[in-house]
XYZ file of C-alpha atoms in Angstrom:
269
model
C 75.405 -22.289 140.393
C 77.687 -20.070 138.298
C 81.130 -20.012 137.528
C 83.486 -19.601 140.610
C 86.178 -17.242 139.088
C 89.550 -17.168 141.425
C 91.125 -14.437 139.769
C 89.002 -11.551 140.268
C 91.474 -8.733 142.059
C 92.890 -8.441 138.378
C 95.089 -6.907 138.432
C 97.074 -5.084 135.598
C 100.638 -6.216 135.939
C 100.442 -9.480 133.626
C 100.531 -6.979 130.836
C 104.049 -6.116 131.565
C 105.214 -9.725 131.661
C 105.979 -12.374 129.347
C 102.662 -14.479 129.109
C 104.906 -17.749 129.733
C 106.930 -16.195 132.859
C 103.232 -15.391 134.478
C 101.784 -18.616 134.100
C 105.494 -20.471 135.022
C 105.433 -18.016 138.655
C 101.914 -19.265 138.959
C 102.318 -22.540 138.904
C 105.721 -22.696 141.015
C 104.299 -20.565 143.736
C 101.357 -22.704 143.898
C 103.483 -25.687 144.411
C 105.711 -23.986 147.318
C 102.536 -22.763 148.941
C 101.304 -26.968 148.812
C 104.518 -27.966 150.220
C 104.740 -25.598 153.113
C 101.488 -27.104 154.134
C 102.486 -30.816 153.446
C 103.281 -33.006 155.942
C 105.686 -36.360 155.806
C 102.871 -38.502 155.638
C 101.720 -36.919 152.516
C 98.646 -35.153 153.977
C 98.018 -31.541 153.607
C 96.687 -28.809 156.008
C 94.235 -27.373 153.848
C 93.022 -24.818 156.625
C 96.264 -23.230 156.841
C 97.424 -23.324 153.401
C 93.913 -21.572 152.701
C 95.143 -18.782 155.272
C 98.580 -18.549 154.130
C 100.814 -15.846 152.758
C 102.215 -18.423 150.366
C 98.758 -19.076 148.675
C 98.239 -15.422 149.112
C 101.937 -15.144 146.603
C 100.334 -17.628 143.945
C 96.757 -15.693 144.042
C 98.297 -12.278 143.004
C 100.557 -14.171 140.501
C 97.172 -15.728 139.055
C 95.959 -12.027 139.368
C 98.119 -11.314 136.399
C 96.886 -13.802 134.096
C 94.032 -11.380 133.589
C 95.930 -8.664 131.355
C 98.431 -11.262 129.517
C 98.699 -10.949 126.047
C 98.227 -14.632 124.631
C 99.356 -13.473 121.623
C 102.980 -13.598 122.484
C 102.464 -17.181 122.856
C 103.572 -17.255 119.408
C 105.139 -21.056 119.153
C 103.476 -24.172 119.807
C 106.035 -25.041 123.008
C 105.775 -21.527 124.004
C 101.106 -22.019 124.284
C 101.232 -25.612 125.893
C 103.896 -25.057 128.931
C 101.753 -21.816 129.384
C 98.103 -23.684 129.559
C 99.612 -26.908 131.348
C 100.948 -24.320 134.149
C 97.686 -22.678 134.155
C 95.450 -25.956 134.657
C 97.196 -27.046 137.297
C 97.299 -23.864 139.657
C 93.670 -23.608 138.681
C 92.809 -27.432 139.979
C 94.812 -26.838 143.360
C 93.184 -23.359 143.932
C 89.944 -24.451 143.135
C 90.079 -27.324 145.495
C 91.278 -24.376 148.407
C 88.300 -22.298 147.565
C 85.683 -24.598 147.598
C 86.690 -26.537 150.288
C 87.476 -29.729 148.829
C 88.221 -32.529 151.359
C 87.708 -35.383 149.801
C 86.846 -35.648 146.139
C 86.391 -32.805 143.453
C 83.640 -35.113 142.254
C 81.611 -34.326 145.687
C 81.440 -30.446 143.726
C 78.907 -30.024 141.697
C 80.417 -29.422 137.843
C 83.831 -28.486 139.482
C 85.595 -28.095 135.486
C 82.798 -26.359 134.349
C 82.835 -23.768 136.938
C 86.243 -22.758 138.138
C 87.891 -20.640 136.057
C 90.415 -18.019 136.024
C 90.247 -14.752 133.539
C 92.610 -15.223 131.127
C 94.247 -12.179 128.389
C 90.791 -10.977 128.869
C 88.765 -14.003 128.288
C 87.564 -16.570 130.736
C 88.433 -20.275 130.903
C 87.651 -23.041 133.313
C 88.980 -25.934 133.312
C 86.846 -27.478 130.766
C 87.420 -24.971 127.943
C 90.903 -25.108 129.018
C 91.468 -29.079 128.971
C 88.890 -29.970 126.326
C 88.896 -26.798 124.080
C 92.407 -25.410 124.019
C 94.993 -28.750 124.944
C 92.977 -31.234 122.958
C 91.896 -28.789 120.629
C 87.941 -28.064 120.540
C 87.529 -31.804 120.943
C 84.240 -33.300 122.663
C 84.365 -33.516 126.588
C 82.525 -36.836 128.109
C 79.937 -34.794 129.741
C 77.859 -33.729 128.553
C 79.042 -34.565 124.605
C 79.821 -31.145 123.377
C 82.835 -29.127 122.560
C 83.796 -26.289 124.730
C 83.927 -24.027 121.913
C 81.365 -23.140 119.265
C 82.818 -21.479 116.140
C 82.705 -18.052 116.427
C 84.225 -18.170 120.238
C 87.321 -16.152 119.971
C 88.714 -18.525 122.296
C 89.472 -20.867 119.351
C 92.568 -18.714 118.370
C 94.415 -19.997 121.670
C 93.913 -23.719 120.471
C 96.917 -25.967 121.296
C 96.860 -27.321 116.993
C 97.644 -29.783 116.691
C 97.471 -30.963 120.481
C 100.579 -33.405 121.579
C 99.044 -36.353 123.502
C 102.106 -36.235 126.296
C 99.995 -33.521 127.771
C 97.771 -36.081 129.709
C 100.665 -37.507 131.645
C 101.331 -33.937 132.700
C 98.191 -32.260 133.924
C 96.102 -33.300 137.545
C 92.528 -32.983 137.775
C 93.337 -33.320 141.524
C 92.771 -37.392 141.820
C 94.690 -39.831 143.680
C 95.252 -41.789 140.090
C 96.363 -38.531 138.204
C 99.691 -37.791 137.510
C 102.631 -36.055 139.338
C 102.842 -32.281 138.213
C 105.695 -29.813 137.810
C 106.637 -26.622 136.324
C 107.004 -26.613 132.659
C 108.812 -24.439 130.653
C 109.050 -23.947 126.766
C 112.860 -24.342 126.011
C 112.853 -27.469 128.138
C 108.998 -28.645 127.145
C 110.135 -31.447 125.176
C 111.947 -33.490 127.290
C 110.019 -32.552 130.276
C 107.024 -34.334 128.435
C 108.726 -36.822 127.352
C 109.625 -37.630 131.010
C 106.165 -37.047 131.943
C 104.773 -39.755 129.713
C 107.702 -42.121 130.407
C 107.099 -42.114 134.296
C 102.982 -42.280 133.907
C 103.457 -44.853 131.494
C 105.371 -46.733 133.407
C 103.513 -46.221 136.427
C 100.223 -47.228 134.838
C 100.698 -49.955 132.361
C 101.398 -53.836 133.426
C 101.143 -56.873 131.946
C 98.150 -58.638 133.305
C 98.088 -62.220 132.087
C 97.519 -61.895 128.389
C 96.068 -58.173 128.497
C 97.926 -55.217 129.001
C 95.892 -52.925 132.111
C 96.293 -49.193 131.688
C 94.838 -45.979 133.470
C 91.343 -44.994 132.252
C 92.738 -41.981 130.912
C 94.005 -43.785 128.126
C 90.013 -44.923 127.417
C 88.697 -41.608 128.022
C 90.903 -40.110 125.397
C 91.966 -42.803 123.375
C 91.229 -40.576 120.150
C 93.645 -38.508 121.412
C 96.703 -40.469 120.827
C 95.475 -41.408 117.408
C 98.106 -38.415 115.589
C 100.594 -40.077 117.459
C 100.812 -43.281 115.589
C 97.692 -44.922 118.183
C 97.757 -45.790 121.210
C 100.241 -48.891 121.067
C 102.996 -46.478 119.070
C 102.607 -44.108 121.668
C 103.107 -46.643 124.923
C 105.820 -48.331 122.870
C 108.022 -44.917 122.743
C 107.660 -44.673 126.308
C 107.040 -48.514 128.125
C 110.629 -49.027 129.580
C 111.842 -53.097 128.685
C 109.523 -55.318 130.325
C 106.405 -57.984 130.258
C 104.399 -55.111 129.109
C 106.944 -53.554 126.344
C 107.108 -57.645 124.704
C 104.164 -57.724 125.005
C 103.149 -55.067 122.400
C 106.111 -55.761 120.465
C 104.556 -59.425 120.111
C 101.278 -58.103 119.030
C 99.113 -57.117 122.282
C 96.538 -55.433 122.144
C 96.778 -52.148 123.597
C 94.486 -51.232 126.818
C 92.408 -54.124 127.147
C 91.396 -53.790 130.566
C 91.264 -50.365 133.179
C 92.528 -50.373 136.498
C 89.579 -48.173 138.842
C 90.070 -44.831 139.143
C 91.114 -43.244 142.257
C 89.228 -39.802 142.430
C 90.143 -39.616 146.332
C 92.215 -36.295 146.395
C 96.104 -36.698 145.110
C 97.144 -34.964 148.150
C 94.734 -36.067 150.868
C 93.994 -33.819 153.775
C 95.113 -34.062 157.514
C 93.139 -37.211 159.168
């Protein structure tokens, strides 16, 4: 099975727009068309949001990622609030498309194969989490980076790629984070707040060890240009057990809590 590409009515009108206003009216439309379809209990009516003239809005403004000039993405703020914005829609839509009901583990290579056509190029969500936000670096599975070296994909790198990103991006799992809209004036402290609330959320004090989410395992590495990982969770642990705790010398991470790869927002029972 090939790549599932949701953005194939391209059309021209991304060319006209601001690369970052595109990918911002994406991503907000996409989380209005979710909501409409929510109910109070949390569980989403994925038949009618499939059918609805609110996913219908965020399809034609994914439409116009097609003829964006990623060019004009020219400031480091300016590239990640655009590629954040774009992973996200792409997770939700690609769950719509392919039916997803209860895990987008149950598709076969889901990151590998949906995609949207970017400035002209296409990305999935692979080259887009692994190649441009953690810039070329090695995915799990299989070992190998999204990018080889004379991909001209490599220009639209995220360098050098701010960790805060993983507490602001959903592969569509119960245990990933809360998402937004992001915008590059405010990107800062909107990822700031983003780690501060996932760290929070996902790092206790569990006897002697601290417990974390897996994602700080899976891309430990990551946080490395940020000091490591205990600099990192000590900028954003609020006081507590698990702030001391580091302060007195923990290590960081010792033990995972399981991951919950259940769909974040479940569908109607």
């Amino acid at each position: 099975m090939g790549r599932v590409l949701l953005n194939e009515r391209a059309t021209p009108d991304g060319a006209m727009a601001e690369p970052g206003v595109v990918a911002e009216r994406l991503q907000a439309a996409t989380l209005a068309a979710l909501g409409a379809h929510t109910g109070p209990d949390g569980r989403v009516d994925y038949a009618k949001l499939a059918a609805s003239s609110q996913l219908a809005a965020a399809a034609e403004a994914g439409d116009a990622l097609a003829h964006v000039r990623l060019e004009a993405l020219d400031t480091s703020p300016a590239r990640l609030a655009f590629w954040i914005n774009v992973y996200n829609a792409l997770v939700l839509h690609g769950i719509v498309r392919l039916g997803v009901r209860r895990s987008v583990l149950h598709v076969w290579n889901f990151f590998g194969r949906v995609s949207y056509r970017v400035g002209g190029h296409v990305f999935s969500l692979d080259d887009i989490e692994h190649g441009v936000l953690r810039g070329n670096r090695r995915r799990t599975l299989p070992p190998l980076r999204p990018f080889g070296r004379r991909d001209p994909r490599r220009t639209f790198m995220v360098t050098p790629s701010d960790p805060r990103f993983h507490c602001a991006i959903t592969c569509g799992a119960a245990s990933c984070p809360p998402v937004g809209v992001y915008r590059a004036a405010d990107l800062d402290a909107q990822l700031d707040l983003a780690a501060r609330n996932f760290v929070n959320q996902e790092v206790s004090l569990a006897g002697a060890s601290l417990t974390c989410s897996r994602i700080f395992r899976w891309y430990r590495k990551d946080f490395e240009g940020a000091g490591g990982l205990a600099a990192f969770l000590l900028r954003h642990l609020d006081d507590g057990p698990a702030r001391a705790a580091l302060i007195a010398g923990a290590a960081p991470c010792t033990s995972f809590r399981p991951y919950r790869w259940t769909l974040q927002h479940p569908p109607l029972r």
